[in-house]
PDB file of C-alpha atoms and ligand atoms in Angstrom:
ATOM      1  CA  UNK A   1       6.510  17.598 -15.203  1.00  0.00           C
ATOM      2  CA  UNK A   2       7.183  13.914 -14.365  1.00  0.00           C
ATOM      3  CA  UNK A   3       5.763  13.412 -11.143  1.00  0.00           C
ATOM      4  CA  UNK A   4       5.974  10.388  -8.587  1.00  0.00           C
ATOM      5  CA  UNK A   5       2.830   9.660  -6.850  1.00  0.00           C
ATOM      6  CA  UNK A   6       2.457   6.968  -4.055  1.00  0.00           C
ATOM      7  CA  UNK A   7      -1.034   5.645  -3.448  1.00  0.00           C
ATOM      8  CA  UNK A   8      -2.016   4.421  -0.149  1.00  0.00           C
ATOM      9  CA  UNK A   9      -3.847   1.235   0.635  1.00  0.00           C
ATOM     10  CA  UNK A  10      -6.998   1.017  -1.470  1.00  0.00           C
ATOM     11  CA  UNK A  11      -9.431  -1.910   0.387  1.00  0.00           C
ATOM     12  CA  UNK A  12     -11.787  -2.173  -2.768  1.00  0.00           C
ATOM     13  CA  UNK A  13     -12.511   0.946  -2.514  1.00  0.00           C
ATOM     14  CA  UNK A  14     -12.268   1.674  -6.502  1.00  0.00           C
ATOM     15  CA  UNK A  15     -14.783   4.552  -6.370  1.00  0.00           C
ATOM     16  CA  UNK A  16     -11.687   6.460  -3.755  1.00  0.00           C
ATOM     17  CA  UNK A  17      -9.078   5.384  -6.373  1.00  0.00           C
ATOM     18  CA  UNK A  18     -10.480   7.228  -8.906  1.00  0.00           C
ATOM     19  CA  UNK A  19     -11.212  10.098  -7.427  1.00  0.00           C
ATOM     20  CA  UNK A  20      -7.882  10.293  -6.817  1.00  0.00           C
ATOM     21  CA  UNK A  21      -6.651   9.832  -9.505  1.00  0.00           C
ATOM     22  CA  UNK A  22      -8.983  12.544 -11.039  1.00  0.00           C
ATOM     23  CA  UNK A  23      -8.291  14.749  -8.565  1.00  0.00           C
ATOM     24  CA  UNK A  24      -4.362  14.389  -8.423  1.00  0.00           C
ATOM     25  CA  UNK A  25      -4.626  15.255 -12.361  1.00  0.00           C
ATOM     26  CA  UNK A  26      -2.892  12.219 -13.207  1.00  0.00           C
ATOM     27  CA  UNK A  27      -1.447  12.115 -16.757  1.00  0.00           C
ATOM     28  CA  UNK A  28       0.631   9.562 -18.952  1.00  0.00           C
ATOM     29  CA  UNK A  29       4.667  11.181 -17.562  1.00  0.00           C
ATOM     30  CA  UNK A  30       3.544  10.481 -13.963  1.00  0.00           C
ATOM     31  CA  UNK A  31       4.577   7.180 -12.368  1.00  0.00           C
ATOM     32  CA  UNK A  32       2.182   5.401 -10.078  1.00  0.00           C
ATOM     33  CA  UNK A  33       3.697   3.436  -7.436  1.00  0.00           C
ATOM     34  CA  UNK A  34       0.892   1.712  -5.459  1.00  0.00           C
ATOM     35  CA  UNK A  35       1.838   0.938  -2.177  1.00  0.00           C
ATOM     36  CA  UNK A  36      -0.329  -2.196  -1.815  1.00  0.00           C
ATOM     37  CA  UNK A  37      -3.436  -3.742   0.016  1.00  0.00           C
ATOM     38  CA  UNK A  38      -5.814  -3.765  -3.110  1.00  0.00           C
ATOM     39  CA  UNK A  39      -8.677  -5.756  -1.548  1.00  0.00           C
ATOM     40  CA  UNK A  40     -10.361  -6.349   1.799  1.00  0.00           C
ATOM     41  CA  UNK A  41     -12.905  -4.460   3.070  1.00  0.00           C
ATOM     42  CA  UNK A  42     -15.149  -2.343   0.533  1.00  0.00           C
ATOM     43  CA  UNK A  43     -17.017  -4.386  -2.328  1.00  0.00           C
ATOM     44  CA  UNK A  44     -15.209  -3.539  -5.066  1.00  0.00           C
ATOM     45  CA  UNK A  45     -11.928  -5.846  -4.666  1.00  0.00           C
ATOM     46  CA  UNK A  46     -11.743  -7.727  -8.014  1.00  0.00           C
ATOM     47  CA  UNK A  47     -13.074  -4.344  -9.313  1.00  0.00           C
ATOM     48  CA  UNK A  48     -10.032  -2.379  -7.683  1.00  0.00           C
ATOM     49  CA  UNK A  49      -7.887  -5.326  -9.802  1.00  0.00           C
ATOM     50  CA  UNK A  50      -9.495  -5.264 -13.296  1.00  0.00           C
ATOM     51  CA  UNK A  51      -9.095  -1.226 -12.887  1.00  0.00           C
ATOM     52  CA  UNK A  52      -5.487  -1.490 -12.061  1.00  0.00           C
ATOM     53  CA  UNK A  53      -4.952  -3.847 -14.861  1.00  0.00           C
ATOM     54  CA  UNK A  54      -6.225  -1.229 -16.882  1.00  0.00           C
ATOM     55  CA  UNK A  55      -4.005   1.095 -15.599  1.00  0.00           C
ATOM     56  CA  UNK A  56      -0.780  -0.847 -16.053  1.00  0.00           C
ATOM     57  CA  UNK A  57      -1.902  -0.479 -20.009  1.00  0.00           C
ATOM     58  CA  UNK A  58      -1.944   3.084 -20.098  1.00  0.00           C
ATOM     59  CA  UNK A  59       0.255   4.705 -17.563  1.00  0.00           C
ATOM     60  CA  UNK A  60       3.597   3.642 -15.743  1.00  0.00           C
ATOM     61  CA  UNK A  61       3.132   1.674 -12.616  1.00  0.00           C
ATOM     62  CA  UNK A  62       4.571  -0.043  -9.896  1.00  0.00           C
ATOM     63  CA  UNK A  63       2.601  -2.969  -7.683  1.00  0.00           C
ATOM     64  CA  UNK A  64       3.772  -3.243  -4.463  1.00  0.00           C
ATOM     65  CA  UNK A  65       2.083  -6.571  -2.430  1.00  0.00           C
ATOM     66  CA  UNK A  66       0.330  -6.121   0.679  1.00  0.00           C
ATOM     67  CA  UNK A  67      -0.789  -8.764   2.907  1.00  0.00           C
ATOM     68  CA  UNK A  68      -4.153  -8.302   2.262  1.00  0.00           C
ATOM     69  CA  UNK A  69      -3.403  -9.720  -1.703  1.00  0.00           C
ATOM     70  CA  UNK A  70      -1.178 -12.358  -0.223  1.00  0.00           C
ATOM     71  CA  UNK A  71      -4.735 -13.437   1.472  1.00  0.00           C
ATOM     72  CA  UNK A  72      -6.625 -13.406  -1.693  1.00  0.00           C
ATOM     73  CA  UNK A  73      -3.955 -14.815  -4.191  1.00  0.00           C
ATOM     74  CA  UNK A  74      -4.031 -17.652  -1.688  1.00  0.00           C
ATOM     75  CA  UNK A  75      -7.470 -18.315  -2.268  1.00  0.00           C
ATOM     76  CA  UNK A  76      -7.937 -17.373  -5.585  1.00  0.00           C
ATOM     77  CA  UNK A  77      -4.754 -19.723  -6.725  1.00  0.00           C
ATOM     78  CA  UNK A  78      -4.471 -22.638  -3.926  1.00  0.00           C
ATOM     79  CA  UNK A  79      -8.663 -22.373  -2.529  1.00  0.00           C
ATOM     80  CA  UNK A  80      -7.202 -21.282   0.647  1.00  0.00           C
ATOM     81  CA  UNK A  81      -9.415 -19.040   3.299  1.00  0.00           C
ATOM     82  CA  UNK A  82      -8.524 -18.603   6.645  1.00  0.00           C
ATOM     83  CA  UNK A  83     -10.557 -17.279   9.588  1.00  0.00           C
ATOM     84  CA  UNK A  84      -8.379 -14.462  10.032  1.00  0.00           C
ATOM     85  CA  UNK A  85      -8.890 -13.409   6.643  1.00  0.00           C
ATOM     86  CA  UNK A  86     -12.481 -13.965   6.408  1.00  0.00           C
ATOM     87  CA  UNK A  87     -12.542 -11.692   9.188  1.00  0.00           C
ATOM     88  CA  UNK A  88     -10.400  -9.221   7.860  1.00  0.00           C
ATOM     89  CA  UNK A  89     -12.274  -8.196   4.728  1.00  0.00           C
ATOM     90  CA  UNK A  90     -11.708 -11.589   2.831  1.00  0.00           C
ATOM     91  CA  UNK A  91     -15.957 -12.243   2.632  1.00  0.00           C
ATOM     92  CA  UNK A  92     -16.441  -8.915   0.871  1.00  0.00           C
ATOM     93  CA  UNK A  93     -13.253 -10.075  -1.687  1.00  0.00           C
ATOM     94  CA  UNK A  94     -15.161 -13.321  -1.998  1.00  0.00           C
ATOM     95  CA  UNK A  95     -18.291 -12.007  -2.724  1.00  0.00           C
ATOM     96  CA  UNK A  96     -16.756  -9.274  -5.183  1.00  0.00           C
ATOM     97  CA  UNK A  97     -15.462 -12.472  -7.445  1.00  0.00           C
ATOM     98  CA  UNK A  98     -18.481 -13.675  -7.490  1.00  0.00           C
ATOM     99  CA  UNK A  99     -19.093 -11.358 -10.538  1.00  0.00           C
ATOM    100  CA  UNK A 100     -15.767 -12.159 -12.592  1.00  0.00           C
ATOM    101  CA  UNK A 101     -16.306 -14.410 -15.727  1.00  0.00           C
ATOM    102  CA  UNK A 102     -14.159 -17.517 -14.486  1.00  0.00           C
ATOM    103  CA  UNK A 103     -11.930 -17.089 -17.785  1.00  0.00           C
ATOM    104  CA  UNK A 104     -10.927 -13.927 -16.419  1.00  0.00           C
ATOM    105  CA  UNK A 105      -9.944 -15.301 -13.191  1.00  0.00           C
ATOM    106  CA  UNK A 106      -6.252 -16.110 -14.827  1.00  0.00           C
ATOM    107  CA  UNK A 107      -5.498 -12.620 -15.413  1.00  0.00           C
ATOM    108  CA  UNK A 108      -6.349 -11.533 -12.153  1.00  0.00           C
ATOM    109  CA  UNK A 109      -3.694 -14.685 -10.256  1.00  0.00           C
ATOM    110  CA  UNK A 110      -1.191 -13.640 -13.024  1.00  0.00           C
ATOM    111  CA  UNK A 111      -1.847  -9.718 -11.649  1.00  0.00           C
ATOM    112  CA  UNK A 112      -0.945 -10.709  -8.210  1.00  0.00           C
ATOM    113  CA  UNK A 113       1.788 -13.341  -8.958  1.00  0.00           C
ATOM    114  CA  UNK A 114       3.523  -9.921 -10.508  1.00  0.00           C
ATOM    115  CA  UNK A 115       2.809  -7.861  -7.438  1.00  0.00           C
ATOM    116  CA  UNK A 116       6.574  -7.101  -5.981  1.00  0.00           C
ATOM    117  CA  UNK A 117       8.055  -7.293  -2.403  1.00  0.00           C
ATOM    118  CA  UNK A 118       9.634  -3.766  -2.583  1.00  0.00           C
ATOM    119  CA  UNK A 119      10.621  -1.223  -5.330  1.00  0.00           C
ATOM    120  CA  UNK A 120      13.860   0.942  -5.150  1.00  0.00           C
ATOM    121  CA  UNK A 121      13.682   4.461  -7.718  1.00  0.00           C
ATOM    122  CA  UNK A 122      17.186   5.689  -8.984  1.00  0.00           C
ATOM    123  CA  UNK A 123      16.858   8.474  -6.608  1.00  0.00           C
ATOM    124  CA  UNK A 124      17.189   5.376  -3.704  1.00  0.00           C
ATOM    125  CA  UNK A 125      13.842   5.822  -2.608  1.00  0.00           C
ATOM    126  CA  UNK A 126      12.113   2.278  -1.150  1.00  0.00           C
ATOM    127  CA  UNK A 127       8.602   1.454  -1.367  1.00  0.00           C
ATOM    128  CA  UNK A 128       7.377  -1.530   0.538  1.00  0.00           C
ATOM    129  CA  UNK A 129       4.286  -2.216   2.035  1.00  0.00           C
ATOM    130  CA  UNK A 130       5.040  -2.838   5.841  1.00  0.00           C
ATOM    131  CA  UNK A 131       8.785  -2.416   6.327  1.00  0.00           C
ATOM    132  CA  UNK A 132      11.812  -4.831   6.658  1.00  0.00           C
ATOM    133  CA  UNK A 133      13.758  -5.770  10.018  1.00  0.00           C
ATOM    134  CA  UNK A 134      17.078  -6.845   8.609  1.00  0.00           C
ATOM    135  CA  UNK A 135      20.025  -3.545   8.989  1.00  0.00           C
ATOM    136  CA  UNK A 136      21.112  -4.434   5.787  1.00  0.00           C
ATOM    137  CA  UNK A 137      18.435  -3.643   4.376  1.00  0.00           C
ATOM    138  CA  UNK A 138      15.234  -6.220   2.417  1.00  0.00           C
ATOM    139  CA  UNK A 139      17.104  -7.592  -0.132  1.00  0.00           C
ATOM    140  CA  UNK A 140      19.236  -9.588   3.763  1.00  0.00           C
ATOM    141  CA  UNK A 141      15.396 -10.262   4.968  1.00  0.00           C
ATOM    142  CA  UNK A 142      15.608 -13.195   6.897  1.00  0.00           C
ATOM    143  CA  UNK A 143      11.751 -13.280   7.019  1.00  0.00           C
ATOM    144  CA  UNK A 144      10.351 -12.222   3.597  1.00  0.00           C
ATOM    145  CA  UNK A 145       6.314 -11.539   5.421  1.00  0.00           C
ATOM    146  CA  UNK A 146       8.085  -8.873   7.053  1.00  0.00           C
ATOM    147  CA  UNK A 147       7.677  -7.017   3.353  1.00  0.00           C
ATOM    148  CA  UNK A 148       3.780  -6.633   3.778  1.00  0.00           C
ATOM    149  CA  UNK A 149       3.827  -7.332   7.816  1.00  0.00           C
ATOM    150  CA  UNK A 150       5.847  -5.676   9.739  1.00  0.00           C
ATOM    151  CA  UNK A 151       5.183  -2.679  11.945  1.00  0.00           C
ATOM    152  CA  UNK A 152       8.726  -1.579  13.822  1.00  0.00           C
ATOM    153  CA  UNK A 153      10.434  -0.053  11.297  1.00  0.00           C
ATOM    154  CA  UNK A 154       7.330   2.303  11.192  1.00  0.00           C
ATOM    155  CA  UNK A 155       7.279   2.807  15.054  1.00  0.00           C
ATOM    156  CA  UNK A 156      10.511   3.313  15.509  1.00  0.00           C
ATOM    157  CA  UNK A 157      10.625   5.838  12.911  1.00  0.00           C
ATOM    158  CA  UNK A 158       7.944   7.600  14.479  1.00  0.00           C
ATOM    159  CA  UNK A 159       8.728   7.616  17.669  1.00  0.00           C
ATOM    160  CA  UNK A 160      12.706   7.664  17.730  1.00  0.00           C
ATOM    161  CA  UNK A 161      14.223  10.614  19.691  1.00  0.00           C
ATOM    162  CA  UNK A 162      14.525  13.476  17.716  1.00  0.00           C
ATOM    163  CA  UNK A 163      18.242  14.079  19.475  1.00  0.00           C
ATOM    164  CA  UNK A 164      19.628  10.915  18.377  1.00  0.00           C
ATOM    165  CA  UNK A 165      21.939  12.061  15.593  1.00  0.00           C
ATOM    166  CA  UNK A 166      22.413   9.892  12.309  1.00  0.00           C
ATOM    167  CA  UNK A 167      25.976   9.015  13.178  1.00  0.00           C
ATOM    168  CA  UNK A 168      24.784   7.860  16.464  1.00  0.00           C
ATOM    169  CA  UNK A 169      25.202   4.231  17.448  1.00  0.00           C
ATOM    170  CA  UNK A 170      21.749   4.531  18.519  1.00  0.00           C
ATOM    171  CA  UNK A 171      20.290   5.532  15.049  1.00  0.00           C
ATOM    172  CA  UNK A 172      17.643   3.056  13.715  1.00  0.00           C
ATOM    173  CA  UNK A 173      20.402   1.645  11.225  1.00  0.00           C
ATOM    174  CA  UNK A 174      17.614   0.501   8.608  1.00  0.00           C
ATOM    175  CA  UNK A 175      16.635   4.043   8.128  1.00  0.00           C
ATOM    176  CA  UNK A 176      20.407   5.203   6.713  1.00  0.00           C
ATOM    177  CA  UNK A 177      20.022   2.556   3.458  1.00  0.00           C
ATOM    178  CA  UNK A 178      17.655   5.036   1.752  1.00  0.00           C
ATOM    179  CA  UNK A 179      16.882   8.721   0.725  1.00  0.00           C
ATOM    180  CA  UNK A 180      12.955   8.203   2.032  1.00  0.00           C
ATOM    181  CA  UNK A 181      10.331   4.940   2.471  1.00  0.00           C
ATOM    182  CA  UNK A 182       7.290   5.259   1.762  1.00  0.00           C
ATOM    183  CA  UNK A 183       4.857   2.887   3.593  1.00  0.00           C
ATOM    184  CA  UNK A 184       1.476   1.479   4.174  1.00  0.00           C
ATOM    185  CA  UNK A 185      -0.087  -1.007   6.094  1.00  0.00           C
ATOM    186  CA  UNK A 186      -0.691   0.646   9.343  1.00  0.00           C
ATOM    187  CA  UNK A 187      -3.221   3.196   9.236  1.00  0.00           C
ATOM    188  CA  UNK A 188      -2.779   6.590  10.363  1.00  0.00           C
ATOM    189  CA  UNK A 189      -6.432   6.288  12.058  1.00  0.00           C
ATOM    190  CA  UNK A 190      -4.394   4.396  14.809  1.00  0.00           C
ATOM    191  CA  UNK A 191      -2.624   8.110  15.682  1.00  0.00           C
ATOM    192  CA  UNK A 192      -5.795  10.345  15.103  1.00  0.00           C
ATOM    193  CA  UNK A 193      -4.731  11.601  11.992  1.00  0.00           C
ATOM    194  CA  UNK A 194      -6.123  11.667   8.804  1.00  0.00           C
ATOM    195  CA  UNK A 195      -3.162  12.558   6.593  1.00  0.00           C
ATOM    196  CA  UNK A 196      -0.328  10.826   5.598  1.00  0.00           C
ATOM    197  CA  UNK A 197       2.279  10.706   8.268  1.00  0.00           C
ATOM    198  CA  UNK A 198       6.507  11.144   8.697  1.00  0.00           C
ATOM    199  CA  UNK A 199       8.784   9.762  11.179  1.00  0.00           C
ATOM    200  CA  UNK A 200      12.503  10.016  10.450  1.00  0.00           C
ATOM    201  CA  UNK A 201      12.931   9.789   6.570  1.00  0.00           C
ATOM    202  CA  UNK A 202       9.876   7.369   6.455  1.00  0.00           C
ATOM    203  CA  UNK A 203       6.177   8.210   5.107  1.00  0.00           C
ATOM    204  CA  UNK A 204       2.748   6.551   5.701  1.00  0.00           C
ATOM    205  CA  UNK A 205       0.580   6.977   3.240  1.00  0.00           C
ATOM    206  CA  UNK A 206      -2.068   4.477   4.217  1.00  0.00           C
ATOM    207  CA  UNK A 207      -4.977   7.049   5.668  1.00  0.00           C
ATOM    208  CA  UNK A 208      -7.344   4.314   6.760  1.00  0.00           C
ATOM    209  CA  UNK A 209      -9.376   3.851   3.152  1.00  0.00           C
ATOM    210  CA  UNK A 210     -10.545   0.580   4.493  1.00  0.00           C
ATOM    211  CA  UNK A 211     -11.812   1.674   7.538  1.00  0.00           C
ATOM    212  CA  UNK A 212     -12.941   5.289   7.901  1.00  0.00           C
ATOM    213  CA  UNK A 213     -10.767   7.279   6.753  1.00  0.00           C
ATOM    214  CA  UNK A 214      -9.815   8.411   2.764  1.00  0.00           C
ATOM    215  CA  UNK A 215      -7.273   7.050   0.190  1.00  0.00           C
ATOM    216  CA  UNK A 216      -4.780   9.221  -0.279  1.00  0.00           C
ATOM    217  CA  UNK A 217      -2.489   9.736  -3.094  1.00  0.00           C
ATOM    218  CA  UNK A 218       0.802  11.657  -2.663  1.00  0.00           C
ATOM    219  CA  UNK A 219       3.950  13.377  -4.800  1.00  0.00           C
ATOM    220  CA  UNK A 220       6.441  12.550  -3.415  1.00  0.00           C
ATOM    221  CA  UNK A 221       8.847  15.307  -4.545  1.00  0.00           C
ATOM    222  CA  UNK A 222       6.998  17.966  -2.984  1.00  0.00           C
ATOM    223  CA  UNK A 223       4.654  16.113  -0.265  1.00  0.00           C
ATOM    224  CA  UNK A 224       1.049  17.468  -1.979  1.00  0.00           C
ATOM    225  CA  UNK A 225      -1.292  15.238  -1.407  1.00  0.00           C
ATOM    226  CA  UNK A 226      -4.540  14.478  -2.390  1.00  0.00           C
ATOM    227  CA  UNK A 227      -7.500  12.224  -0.687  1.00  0.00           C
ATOM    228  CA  UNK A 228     -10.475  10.960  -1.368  1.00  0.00           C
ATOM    229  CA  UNK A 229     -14.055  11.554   0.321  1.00  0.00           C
ATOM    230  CA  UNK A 230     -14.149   9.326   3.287  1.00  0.00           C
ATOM    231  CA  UNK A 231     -14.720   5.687   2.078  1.00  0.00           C
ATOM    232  CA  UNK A 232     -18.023   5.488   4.304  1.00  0.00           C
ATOM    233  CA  UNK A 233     -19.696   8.268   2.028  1.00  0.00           C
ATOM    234  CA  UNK A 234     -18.812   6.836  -0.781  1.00  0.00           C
ATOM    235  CA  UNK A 235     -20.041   3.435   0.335  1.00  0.00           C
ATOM    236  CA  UNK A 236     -23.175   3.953   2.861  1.00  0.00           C
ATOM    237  CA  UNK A 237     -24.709   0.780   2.523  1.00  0.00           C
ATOM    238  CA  UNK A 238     -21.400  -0.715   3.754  1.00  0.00           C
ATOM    239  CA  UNK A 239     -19.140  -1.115   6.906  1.00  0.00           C
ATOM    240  CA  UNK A 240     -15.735  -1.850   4.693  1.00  0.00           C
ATOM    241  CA  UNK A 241     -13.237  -3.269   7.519  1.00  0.00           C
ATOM    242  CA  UNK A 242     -14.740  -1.055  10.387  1.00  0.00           C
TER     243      UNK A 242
HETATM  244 MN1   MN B 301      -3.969  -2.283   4.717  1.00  0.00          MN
END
């Protein structure tokens, strides 16, 4: 059985990813696609990084970029630390590099200089962290942050009348170019839910692992999903990005 699982955004949370990844039963013919948003928020950030490394050596994997690595390849490669980022979970990132030997520090910008905008299967499946704005789809992206910061093509996908038919002038035209998207970045915590969620053809897998909620891991050819314990357990001493 070669599955496709989709992991949700992890927030340093390594002690979630690998219960996940335990828990999923993950073996060597599955393919990880990770949907992003490594660091921020629980202490294990460079942690979450050395253990994905790790991964990429033993099982097939895909690195999508989120905007929360954008923040900390920024400072890890160019010194660069803005307020919103220090606010947004970048102090716990800081602090968790504070334990990598400085030789190792070239492995880790190399990790996130390989992180990719968006991944396509052969089954024309897309996996980007935010979403994309252009109708032609992200490769026409007049605004490449859209990849890891954009939030309509999520909220028009879940809110879009049902009625509207896919021939439909009205149809959200970005949703025809693919078979599914799969999604982070906006938690489903904003919408009371726990789980990953679907609008249109369009998942969320990002179950609010750096705030409350758990990490969730998903396959995508029959929607069973696994999660995590709720990051606070796992971390009491901590407030991650909450
Ligand atoms: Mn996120």
């Amino acid at each position: 059985m070669n599955r496709t699982l989709v992991i949700g955004d992890i927030h340093g949370g390594l002690k979630a990813l690998q219960q996940v990844l335990e828990r999923a039963g993950v073996t060597t013919k599955d393919t990880l696609i990770f949907l992003g948003d490594y660091v921020d928020g629980w202490s294990e950030s460079a942690g979450v990084i050395d253990f994905l490394m790790l991964l990429e050596s033993q099982y097939k994997c895909i690195f999508i970029k989120g905007n929360h690595d954008v923040y900390a390849y920024n400072w890890l490669a160019e010194g660069k630390a803005t307020d919103n980022w220090l606010r947004h979970g970048g102090v716990a990132t800081i602090n968790s590099y504070k334990q990598v030997p400085e030789q190792a520090l070239i492995t880790h910008i190399d990790f996130y200089e390989r992180l990719r905008n968006y991944y396509v299967d052969v089954q024309n499946r897309l996996f980007i962290h935010a979403g994309f704005t252009s109708m032609h789809g992200p490769d026409q992206e007049f605004h490449h942050s859209m990849y890891n910061w954009d939030r309509t093509l999520w909220e028009l996908a879940l809110t879009m009348d049902n009625r509207i038919e896919q021939h439909s002038a009205l149809y959200l035209k970005r949703l025809l170019l693919f078979k599914e998207i799969y999604i982070g970045h906006t938690p489903t915590l904003n919408y009371k839910q726990g789980t990953p969620m679907n609008g249109c053809n369009v998942w969320n897998i990002d179950t609010g692992a750096g705030f409350t909620g758990r990490l969730s891991i998903m396959d995508i050819d029959t929607k069973t999903f696994w999660q995590s314990d709720p990051l606070p357990e796992l971390y009491p001493q901590e407030k991650g990005r909450s």
